[in-house]
Structures are given as C-alpha cells and as structure tokens.
PDB file of C-alpha atoms in Angstrom:
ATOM      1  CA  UNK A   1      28.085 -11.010 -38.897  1.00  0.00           C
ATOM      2  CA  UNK A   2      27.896 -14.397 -37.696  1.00  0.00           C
ATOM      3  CA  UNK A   3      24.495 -16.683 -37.441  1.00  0.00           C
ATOM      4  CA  UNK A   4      24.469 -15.903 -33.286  1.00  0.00           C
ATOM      5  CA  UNK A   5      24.843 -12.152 -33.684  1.00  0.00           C
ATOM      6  CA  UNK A   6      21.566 -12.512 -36.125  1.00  0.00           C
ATOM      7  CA  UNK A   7      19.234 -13.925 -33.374  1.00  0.00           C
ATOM      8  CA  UNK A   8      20.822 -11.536 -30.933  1.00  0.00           C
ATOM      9  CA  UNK A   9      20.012  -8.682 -33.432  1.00  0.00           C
ATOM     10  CA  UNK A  10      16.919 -10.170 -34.428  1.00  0.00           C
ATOM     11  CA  UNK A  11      16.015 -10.777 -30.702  1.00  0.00           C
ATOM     12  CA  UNK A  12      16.525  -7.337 -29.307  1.00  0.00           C
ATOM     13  CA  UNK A  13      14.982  -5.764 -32.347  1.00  0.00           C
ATOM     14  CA  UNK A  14      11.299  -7.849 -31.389  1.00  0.00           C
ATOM     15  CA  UNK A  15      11.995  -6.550 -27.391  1.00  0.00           C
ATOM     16  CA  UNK A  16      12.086  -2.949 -28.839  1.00  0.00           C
ATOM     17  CA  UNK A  17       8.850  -3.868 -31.053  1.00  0.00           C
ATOM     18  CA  UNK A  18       6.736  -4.399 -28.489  1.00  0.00           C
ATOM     19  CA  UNK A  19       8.224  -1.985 -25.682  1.00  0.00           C
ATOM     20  CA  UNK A  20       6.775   0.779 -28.723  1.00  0.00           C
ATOM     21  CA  UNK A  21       3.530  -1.058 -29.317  1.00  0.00           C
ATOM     22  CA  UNK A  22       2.998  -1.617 -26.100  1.00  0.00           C
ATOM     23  CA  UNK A  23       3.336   1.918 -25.106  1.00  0.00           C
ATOM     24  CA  UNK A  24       1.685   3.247 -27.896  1.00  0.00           C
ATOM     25  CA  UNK A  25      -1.224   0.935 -27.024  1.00  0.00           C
ATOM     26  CA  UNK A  26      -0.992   2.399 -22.906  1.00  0.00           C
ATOM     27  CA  UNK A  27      -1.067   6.304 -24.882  1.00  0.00           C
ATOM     28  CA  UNK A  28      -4.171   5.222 -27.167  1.00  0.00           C
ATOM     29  CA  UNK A  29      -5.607   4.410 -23.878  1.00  0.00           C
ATOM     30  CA  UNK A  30      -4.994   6.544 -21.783  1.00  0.00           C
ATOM     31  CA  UNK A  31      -6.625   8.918 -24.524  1.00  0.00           C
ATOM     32  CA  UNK A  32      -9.762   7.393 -24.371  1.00  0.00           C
ATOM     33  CA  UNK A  33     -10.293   8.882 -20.947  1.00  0.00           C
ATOM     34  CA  UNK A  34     -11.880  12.089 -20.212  1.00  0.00           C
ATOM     35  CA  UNK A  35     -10.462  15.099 -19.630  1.00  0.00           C
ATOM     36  CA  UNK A  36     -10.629  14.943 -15.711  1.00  0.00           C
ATOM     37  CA  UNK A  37      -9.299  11.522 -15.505  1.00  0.00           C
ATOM     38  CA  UNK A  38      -6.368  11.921 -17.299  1.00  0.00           C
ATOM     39  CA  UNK A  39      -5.538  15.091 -15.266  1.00  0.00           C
ATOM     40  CA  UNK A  40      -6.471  12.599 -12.131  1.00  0.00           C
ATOM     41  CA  UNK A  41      -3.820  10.012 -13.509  1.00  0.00           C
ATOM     42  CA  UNK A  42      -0.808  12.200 -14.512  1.00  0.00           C
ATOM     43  CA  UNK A  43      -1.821  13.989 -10.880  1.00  0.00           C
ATOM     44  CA  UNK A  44      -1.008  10.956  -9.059  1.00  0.00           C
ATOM     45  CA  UNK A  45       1.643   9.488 -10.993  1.00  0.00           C
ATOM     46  CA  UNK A  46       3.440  12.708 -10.200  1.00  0.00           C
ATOM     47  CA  UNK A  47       2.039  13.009  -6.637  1.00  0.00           C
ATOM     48  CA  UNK A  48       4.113   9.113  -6.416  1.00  0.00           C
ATOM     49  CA  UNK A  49       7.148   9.589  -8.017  1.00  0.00           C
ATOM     50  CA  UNK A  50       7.848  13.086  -5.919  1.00  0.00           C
ATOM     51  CA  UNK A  51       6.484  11.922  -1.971  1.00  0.00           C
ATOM     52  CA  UNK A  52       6.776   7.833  -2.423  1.00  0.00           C
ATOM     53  CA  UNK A  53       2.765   7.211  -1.504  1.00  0.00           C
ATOM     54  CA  UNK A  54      -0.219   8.373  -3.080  1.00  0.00           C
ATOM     55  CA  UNK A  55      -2.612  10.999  -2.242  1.00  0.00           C
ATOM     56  CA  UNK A  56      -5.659  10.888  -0.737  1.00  0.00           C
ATOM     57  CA  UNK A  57      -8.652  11.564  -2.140  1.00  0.00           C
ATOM     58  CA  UNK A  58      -9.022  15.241  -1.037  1.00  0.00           C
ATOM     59  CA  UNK A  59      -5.694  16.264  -2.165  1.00  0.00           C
ATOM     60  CA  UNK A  60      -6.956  14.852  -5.479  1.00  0.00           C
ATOM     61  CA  UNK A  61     -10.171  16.773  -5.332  1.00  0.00           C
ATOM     62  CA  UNK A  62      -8.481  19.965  -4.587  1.00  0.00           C
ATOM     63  CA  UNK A  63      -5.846  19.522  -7.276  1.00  0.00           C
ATOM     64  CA  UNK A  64      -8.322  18.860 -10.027  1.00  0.00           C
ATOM     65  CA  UNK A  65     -10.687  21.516  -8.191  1.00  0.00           C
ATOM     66  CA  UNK A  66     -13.466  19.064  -7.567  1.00  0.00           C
ATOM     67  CA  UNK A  67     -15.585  19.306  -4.826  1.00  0.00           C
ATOM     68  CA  UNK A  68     -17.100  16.318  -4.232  1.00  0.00           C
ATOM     69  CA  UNK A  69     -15.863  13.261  -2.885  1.00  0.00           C
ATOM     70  CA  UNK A  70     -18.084  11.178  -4.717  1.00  0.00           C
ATOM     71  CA  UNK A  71     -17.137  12.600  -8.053  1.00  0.00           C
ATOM     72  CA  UNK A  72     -13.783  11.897  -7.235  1.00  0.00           C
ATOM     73  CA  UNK A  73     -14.242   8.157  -6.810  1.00  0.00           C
ATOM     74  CA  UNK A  74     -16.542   7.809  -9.419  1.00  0.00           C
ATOM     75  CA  UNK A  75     -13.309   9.075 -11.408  1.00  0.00           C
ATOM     76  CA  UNK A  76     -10.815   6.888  -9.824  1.00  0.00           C
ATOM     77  CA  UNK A  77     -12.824   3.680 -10.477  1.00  0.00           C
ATOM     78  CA  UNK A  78     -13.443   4.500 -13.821  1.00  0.00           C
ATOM     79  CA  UNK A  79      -9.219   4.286 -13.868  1.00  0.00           C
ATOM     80  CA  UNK A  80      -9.396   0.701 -12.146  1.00  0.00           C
ATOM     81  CA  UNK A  81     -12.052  -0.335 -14.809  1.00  0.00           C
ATOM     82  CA  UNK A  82      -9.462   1.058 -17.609  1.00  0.00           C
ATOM     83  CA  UNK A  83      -6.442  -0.779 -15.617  1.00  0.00           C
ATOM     84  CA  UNK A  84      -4.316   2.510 -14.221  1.00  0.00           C
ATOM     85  CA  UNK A  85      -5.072   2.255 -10.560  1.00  0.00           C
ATOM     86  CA  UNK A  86      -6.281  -0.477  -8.319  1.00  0.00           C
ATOM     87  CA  UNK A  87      -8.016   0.707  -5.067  1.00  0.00           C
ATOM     88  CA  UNK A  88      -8.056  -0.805  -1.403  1.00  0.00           C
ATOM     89  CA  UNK A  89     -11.093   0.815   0.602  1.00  0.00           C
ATOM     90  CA  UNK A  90      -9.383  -0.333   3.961  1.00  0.00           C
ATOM     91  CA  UNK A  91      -6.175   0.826   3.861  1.00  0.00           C
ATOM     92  CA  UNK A  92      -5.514   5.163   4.221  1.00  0.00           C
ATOM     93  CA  UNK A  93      -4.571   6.390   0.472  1.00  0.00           C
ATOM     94  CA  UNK A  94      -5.227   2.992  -0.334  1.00  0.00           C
ATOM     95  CA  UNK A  95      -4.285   3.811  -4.634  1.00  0.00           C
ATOM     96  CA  UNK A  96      -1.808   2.091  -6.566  1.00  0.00           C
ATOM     97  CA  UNK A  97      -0.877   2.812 -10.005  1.00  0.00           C
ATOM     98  CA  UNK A  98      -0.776  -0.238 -12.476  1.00  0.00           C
ATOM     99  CA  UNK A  99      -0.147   1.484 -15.432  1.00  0.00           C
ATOM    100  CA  UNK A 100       1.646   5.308 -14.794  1.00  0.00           C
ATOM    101  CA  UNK A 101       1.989   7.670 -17.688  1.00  0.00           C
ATOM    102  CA  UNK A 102       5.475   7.819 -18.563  1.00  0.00           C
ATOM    103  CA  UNK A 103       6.074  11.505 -20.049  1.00  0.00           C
ATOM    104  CA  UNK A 104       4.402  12.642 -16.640  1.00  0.00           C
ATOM    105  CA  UNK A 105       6.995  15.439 -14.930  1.00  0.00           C
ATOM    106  CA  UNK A 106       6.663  15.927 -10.880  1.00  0.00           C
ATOM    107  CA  UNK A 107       5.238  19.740 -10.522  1.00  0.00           C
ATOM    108  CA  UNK A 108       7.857  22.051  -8.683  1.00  0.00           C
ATOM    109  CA  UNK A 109       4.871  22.832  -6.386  1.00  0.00           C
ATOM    110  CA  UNK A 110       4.547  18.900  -5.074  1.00  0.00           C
ATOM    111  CA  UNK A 111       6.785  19.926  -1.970  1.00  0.00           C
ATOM    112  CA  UNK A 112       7.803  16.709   0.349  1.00  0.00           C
ATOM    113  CA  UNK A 113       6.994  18.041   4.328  1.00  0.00           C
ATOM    114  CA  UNK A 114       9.280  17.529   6.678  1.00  0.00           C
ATOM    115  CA  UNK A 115       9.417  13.494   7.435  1.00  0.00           C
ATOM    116  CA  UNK A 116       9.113  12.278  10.652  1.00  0.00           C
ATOM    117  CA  UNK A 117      11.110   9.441  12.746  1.00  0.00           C
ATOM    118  CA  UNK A 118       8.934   6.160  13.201  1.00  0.00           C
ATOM    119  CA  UNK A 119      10.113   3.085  14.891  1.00  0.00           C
ATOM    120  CA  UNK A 120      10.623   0.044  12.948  1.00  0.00           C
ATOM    121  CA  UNK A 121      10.034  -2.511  15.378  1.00  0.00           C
ATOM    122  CA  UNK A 122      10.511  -5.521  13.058  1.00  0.00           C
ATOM    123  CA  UNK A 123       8.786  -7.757  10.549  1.00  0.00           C
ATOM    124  CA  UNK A 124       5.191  -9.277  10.916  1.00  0.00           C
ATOM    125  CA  UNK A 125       3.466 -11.879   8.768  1.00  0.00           C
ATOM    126  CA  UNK A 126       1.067 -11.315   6.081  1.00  0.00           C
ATOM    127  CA  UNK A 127       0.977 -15.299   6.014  1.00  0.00           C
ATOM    128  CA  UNK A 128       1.527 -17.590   8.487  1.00  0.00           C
ATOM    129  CA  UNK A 129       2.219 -15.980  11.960  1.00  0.00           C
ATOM    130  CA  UNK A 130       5.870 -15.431  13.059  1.00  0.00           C
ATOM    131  CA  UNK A 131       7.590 -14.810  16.350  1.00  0.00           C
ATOM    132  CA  UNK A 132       8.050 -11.452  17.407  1.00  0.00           C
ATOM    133  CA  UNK A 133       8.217 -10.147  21.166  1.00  0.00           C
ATOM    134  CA  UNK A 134       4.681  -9.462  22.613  1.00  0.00           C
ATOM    135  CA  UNK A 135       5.827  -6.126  23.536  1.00  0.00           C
ATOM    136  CA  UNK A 136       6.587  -5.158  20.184  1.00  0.00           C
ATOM    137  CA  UNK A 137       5.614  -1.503  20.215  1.00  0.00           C
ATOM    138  CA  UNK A 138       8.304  -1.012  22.687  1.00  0.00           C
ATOM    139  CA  UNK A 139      10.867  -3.500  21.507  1.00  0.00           C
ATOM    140  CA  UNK A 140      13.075  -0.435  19.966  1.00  0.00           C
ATOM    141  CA  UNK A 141      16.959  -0.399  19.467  1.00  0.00           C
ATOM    142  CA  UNK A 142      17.877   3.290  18.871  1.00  0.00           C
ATOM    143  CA  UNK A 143      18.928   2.998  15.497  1.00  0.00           C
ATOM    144  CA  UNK A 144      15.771   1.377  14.457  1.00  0.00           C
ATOM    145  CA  UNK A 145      14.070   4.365  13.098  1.00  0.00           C
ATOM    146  CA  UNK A 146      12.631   4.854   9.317  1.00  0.00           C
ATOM    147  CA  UNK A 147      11.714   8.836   8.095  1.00  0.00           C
ATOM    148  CA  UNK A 148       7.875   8.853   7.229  1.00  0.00           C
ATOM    149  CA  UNK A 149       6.440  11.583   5.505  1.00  0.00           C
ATOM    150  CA  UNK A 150       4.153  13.141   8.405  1.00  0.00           C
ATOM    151  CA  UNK A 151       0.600  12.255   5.764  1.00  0.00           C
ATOM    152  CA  UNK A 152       0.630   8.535   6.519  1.00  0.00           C
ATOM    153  CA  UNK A 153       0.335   9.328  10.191  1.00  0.00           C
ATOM    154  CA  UNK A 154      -2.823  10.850   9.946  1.00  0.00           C
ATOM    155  CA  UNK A 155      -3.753  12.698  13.022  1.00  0.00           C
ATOM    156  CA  UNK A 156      -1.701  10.554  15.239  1.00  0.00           C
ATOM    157  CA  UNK A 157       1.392  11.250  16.399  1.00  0.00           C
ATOM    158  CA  UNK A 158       4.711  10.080  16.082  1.00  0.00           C
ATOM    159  CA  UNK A 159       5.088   8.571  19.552  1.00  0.00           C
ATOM    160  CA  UNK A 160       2.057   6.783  19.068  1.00  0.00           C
ATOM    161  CA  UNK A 161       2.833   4.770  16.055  1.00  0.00           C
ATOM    162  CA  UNK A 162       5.075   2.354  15.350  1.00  0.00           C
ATOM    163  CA  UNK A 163       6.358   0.273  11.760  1.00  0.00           C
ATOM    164  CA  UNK A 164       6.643  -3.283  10.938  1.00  0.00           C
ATOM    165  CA  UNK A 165       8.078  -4.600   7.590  1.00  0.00           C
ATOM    166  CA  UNK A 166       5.462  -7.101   5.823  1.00  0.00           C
ATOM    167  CA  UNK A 167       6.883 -10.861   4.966  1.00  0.00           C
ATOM    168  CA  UNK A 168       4.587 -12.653   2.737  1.00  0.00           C
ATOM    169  CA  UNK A 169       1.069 -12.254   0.700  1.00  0.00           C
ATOM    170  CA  UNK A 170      -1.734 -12.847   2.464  1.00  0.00           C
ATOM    171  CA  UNK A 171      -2.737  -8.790   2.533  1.00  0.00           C
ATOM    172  CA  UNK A 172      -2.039  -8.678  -1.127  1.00  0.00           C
ATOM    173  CA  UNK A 173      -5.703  -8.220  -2.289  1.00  0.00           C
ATOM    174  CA  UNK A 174      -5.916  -5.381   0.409  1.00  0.00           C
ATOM    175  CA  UNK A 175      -2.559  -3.844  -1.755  1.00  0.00           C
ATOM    176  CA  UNK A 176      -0.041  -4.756   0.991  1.00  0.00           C
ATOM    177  CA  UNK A 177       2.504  -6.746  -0.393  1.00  0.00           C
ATOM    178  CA  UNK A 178       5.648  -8.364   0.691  1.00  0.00           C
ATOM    179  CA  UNK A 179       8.134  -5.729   1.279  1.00  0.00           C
ATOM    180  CA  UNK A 180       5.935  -3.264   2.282  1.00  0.00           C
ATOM    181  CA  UNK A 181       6.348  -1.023   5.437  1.00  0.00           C
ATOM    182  CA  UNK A 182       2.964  -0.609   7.866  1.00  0.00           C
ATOM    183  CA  UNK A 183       2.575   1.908   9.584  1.00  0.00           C
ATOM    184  CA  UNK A 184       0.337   1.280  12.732  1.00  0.00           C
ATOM    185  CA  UNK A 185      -1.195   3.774  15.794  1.00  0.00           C
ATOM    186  CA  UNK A 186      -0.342   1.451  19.198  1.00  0.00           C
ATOM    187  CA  UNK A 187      -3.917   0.160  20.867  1.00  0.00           C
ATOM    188  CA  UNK A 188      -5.104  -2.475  22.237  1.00  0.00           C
ATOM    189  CA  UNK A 189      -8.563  -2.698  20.630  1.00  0.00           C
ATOM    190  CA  UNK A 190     -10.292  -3.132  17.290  1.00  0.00           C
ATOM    191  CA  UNK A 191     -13.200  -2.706  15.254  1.00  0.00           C
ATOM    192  CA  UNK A 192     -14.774  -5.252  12.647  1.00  0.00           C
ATOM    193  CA  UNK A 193     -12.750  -4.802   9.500  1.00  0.00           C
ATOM    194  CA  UNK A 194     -10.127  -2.709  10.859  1.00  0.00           C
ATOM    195  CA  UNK A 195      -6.631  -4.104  10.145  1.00  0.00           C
ATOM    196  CA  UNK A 196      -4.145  -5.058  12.785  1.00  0.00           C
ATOM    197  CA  UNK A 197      -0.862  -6.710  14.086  1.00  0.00           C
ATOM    198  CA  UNK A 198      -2.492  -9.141  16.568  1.00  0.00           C
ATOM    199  CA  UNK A 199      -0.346 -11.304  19.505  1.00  0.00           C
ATOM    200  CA  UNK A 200      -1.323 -15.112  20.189  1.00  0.00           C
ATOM    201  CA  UNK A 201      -0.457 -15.310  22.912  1.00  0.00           C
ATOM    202  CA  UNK A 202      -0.185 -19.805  23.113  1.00  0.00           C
ATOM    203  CA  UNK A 203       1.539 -19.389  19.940  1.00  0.00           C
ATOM    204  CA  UNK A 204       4.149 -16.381  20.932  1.00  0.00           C
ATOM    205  CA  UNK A 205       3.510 -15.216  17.144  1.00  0.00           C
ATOM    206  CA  UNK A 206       2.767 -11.952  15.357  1.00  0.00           C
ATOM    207  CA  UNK A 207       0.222 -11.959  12.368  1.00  0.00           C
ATOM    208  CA  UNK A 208      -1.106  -9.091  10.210  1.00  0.00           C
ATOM    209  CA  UNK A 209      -4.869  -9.290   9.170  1.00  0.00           C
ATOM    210  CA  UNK A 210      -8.324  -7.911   9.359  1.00  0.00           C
ATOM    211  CA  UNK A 211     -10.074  -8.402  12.471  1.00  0.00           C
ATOM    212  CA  UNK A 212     -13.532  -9.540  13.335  1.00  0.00           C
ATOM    213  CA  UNK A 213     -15.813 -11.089  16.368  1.00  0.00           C
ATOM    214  CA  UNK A 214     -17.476 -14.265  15.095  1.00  0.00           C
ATOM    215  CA  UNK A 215     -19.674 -15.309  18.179  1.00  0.00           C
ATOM    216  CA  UNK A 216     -17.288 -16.048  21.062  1.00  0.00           C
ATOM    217  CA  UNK A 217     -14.310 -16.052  18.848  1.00  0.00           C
ATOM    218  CA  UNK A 218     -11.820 -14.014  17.345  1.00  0.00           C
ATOM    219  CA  UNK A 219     -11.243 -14.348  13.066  1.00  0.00           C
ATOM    220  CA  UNK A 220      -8.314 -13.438  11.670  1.00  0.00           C
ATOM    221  CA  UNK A 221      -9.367 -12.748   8.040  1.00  0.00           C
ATOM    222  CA  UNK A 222      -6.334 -12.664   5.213  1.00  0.00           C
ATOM    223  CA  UNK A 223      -7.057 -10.326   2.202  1.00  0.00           C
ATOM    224  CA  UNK A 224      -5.896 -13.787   0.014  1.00  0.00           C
ATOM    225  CA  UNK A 225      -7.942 -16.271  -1.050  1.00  0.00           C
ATOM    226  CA  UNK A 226      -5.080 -18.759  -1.061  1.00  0.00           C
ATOM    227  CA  UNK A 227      -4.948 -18.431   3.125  1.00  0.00           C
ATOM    228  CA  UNK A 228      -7.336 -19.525   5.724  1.00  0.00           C
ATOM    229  CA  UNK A 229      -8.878 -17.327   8.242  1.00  0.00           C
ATOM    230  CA  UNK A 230      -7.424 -17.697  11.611  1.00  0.00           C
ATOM    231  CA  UNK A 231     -10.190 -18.146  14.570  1.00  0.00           C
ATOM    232  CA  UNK A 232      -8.919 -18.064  18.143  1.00  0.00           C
ATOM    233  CA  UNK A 233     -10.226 -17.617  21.407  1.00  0.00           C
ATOM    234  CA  UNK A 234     -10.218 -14.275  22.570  1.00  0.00           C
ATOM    235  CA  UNK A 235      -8.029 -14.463  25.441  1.00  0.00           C
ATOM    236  CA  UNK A 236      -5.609 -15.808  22.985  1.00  0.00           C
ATOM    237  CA  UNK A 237      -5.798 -12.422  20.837  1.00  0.00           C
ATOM    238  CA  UNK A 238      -3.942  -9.233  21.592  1.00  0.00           C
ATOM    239  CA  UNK A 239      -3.902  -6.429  19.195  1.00  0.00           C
ATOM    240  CA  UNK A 240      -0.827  -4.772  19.341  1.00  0.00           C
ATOM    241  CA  UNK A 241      -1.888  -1.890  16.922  1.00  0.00           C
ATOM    242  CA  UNK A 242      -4.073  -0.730  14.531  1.00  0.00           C
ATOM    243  CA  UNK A 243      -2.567  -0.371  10.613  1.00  0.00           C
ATOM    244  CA  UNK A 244      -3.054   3.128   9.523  1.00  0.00           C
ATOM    245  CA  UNK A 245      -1.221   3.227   5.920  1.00  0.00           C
ATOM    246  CA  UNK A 246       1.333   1.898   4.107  1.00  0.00           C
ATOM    247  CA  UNK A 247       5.040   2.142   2.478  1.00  0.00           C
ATOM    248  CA  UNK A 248       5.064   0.488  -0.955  1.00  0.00           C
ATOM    249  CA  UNK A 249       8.387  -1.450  -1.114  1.00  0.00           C
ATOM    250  CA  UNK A 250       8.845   0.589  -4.507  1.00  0.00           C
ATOM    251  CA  UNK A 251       8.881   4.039  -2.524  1.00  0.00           C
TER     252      UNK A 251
END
C-alpha cells in the first residue's frame, strides 16, 4: 500500500472516530435526562420523521399523558437548555430538533391524515423585499399547488390560506429559514407581533416579518440581528396574510 492510500486510510479511520465519539457523547446525554424528557424527545423525533413537522404541544401532552401545558414546556425547555430542540414562541408548532435520537423508530400508530391542496403562490423575502404581484393570494396557475398535512392549517381552511417559499435569513431566529414553505391565512390586518407577508406598495415588493405600530408608522421587525427593521408609512403597508406555520425545507 502506497504512502497516499495511508492518509486516505488513516483519514477515514479519524472520520469514523469521531462519528462514534460523537454519538456516544449525544447517547451519554441524552441519558442524563429524565425519564419524561427522553420519552418527549424520541416522541418528536418520531412524530418528524413520520408527518414532516412537529407536534404541538398538546399532542405531546397527550402522548406522554401529561396534563398540563405548563409541565410540558417546562420539559421542552429543559431539551433546548440540553441542545435537542430549539423553540420559536411565534410560529404554530414552532419545535425543531437539533440533535434527534438516532435508534428512534416511527410508531405504526403515528398515522399521516389526509393532506390537503394549498396554493403556492411564489417566493417572499425573509431579507430584503422582492417583487411579487400585490394580489398575491390570488396570483394562482393551476398547477401551483403543494399537499399540506391538514395540522398546519389550524382551524382555517384550505381556501383561505395560501403558501409562499422563503428566500433568505432574516426569520432565522424565529426558525424560518431559507427554503422553508409558509403557510399563511389571507387578511388584511395584523396584530403586534404577529408575522406576515406585507405589500409596499411605492416599492411593488413583498417582505416577510413581524409586524408592529410604532406611533404613526408601520415596523417591519426581522427575527435577525444582522437586518434592520423596516418602518414605513402606513398607507404604504398592506398585509397580504397572516403566517400560520411552517414547512421545514428538510420535510
């Protein structure tokens, strides 16, 4: 065996070293938590792999038979203090795993429901704002329709939501990354916080961010500390729809 094949050898040998020492390190870990947690974390892992979105905080209070939704967070942030989930408080099923447990199997009684057909109107910015038609929730070609499991529509139905693929990474501390698929209920109004596609009008562009009223003027708030908020007058604002959950790009 020639000098080259050596470092090759040698090479792949140290990637296999620390693929096992890293996951023996994730195991040792994950057996620190309790009992409940762990249950939590192979629950969603599973509840991922099988439906492509995480569940929501009831579904993982009934499936580890807790009552209380307070227990159940206090359980889920002691897994973002560990490093298994991060959490977004403003987005519907806002989890993401960070660190899944690999020998988790999907139960046979996970059962995907019956998806429904949302429009994919087209992309919107989670950066700077891009041009999009202003009548966006209606600008539909036939074939542009995505399946969506019927969860991420809440109580809303299909004819009232609409989808819009995000380009860039100004949501990315609210867990919306580029990639990802919003899904959105169509109104024209919004609350402090709430997250939306919103029109300028003098600028004929789409943006993606969290809304609020600052005096007389509209702010456009990024969840990235790298972008600026965006203030504009408010008869230069027009939400276009109100983000109710989201796609992960891995799904």
């Amino acid at each position: 065996m020639g000098k080259l094949e050596h470092l090759i050898e040698f090479y792949y040998s140290c990637i296999l070293e620390v693929r096992i020492e890293t996951r023996a390190r994730r195991m040792k870990k994950f057996q620190q938590l309790s009992a409940r947690q762990q249950r939590m974390l192979r629950f969603m892992t599973a509840f991922v792999r099988e439906n492509g979105y995480p569940p929501s905080i009831r579904e993982i209070g009934d499936e580890c038979h807790i009552g209380s939704t307070s227990v159940v967070n206090y359980n889920l942030n002691k897994l973002v203090d560990a490093g298994f989930i991060e959490r977004s408080g403003r987005v519907s099923r806002g989890l993401r795993i960070v660190r899944g447990i690999p020998d988790v199997e999907t139960p046979t009684r996970l059962a995907s429901s019956q998806p429904l057909q949302v429009a994919l109107v087209g992309r919107i910015a989670a950066g700077e704002p891009i041009s999009l038609p202003d009548d966006i929730a209606h600008h539909i070609d036939e074939d542009d329709y995505i399946s969506v499991p019927p969860a991420l529509l809440g109580n809303s139905d299909a004819s009232e939501v609409f989808a819009l693929m995000v380009r860039g990474d100004s949501m990315i501390d609210a867990m919306i990354q580029n990639g990802d698929i919003v899904i959105l209920r169509r109104q024209n109004t919004a609350d402090n916080g709430d997250m939306v596609a919103a029109w300028l009008k003098d600028d004929s562009e789409t943006t993606l961010k969290h809304f609020y009223r600052r005096n007389n003027m509209i702010e456009l708030q990024p969840a990235n500390p790298a972008y600026q908020p965006l203030q504009v007058l408010p008869g230069n604002c027009e939400i276009k729809g109100k983000v109710l959950s989201v796609m992960r790009a891995y799904a």
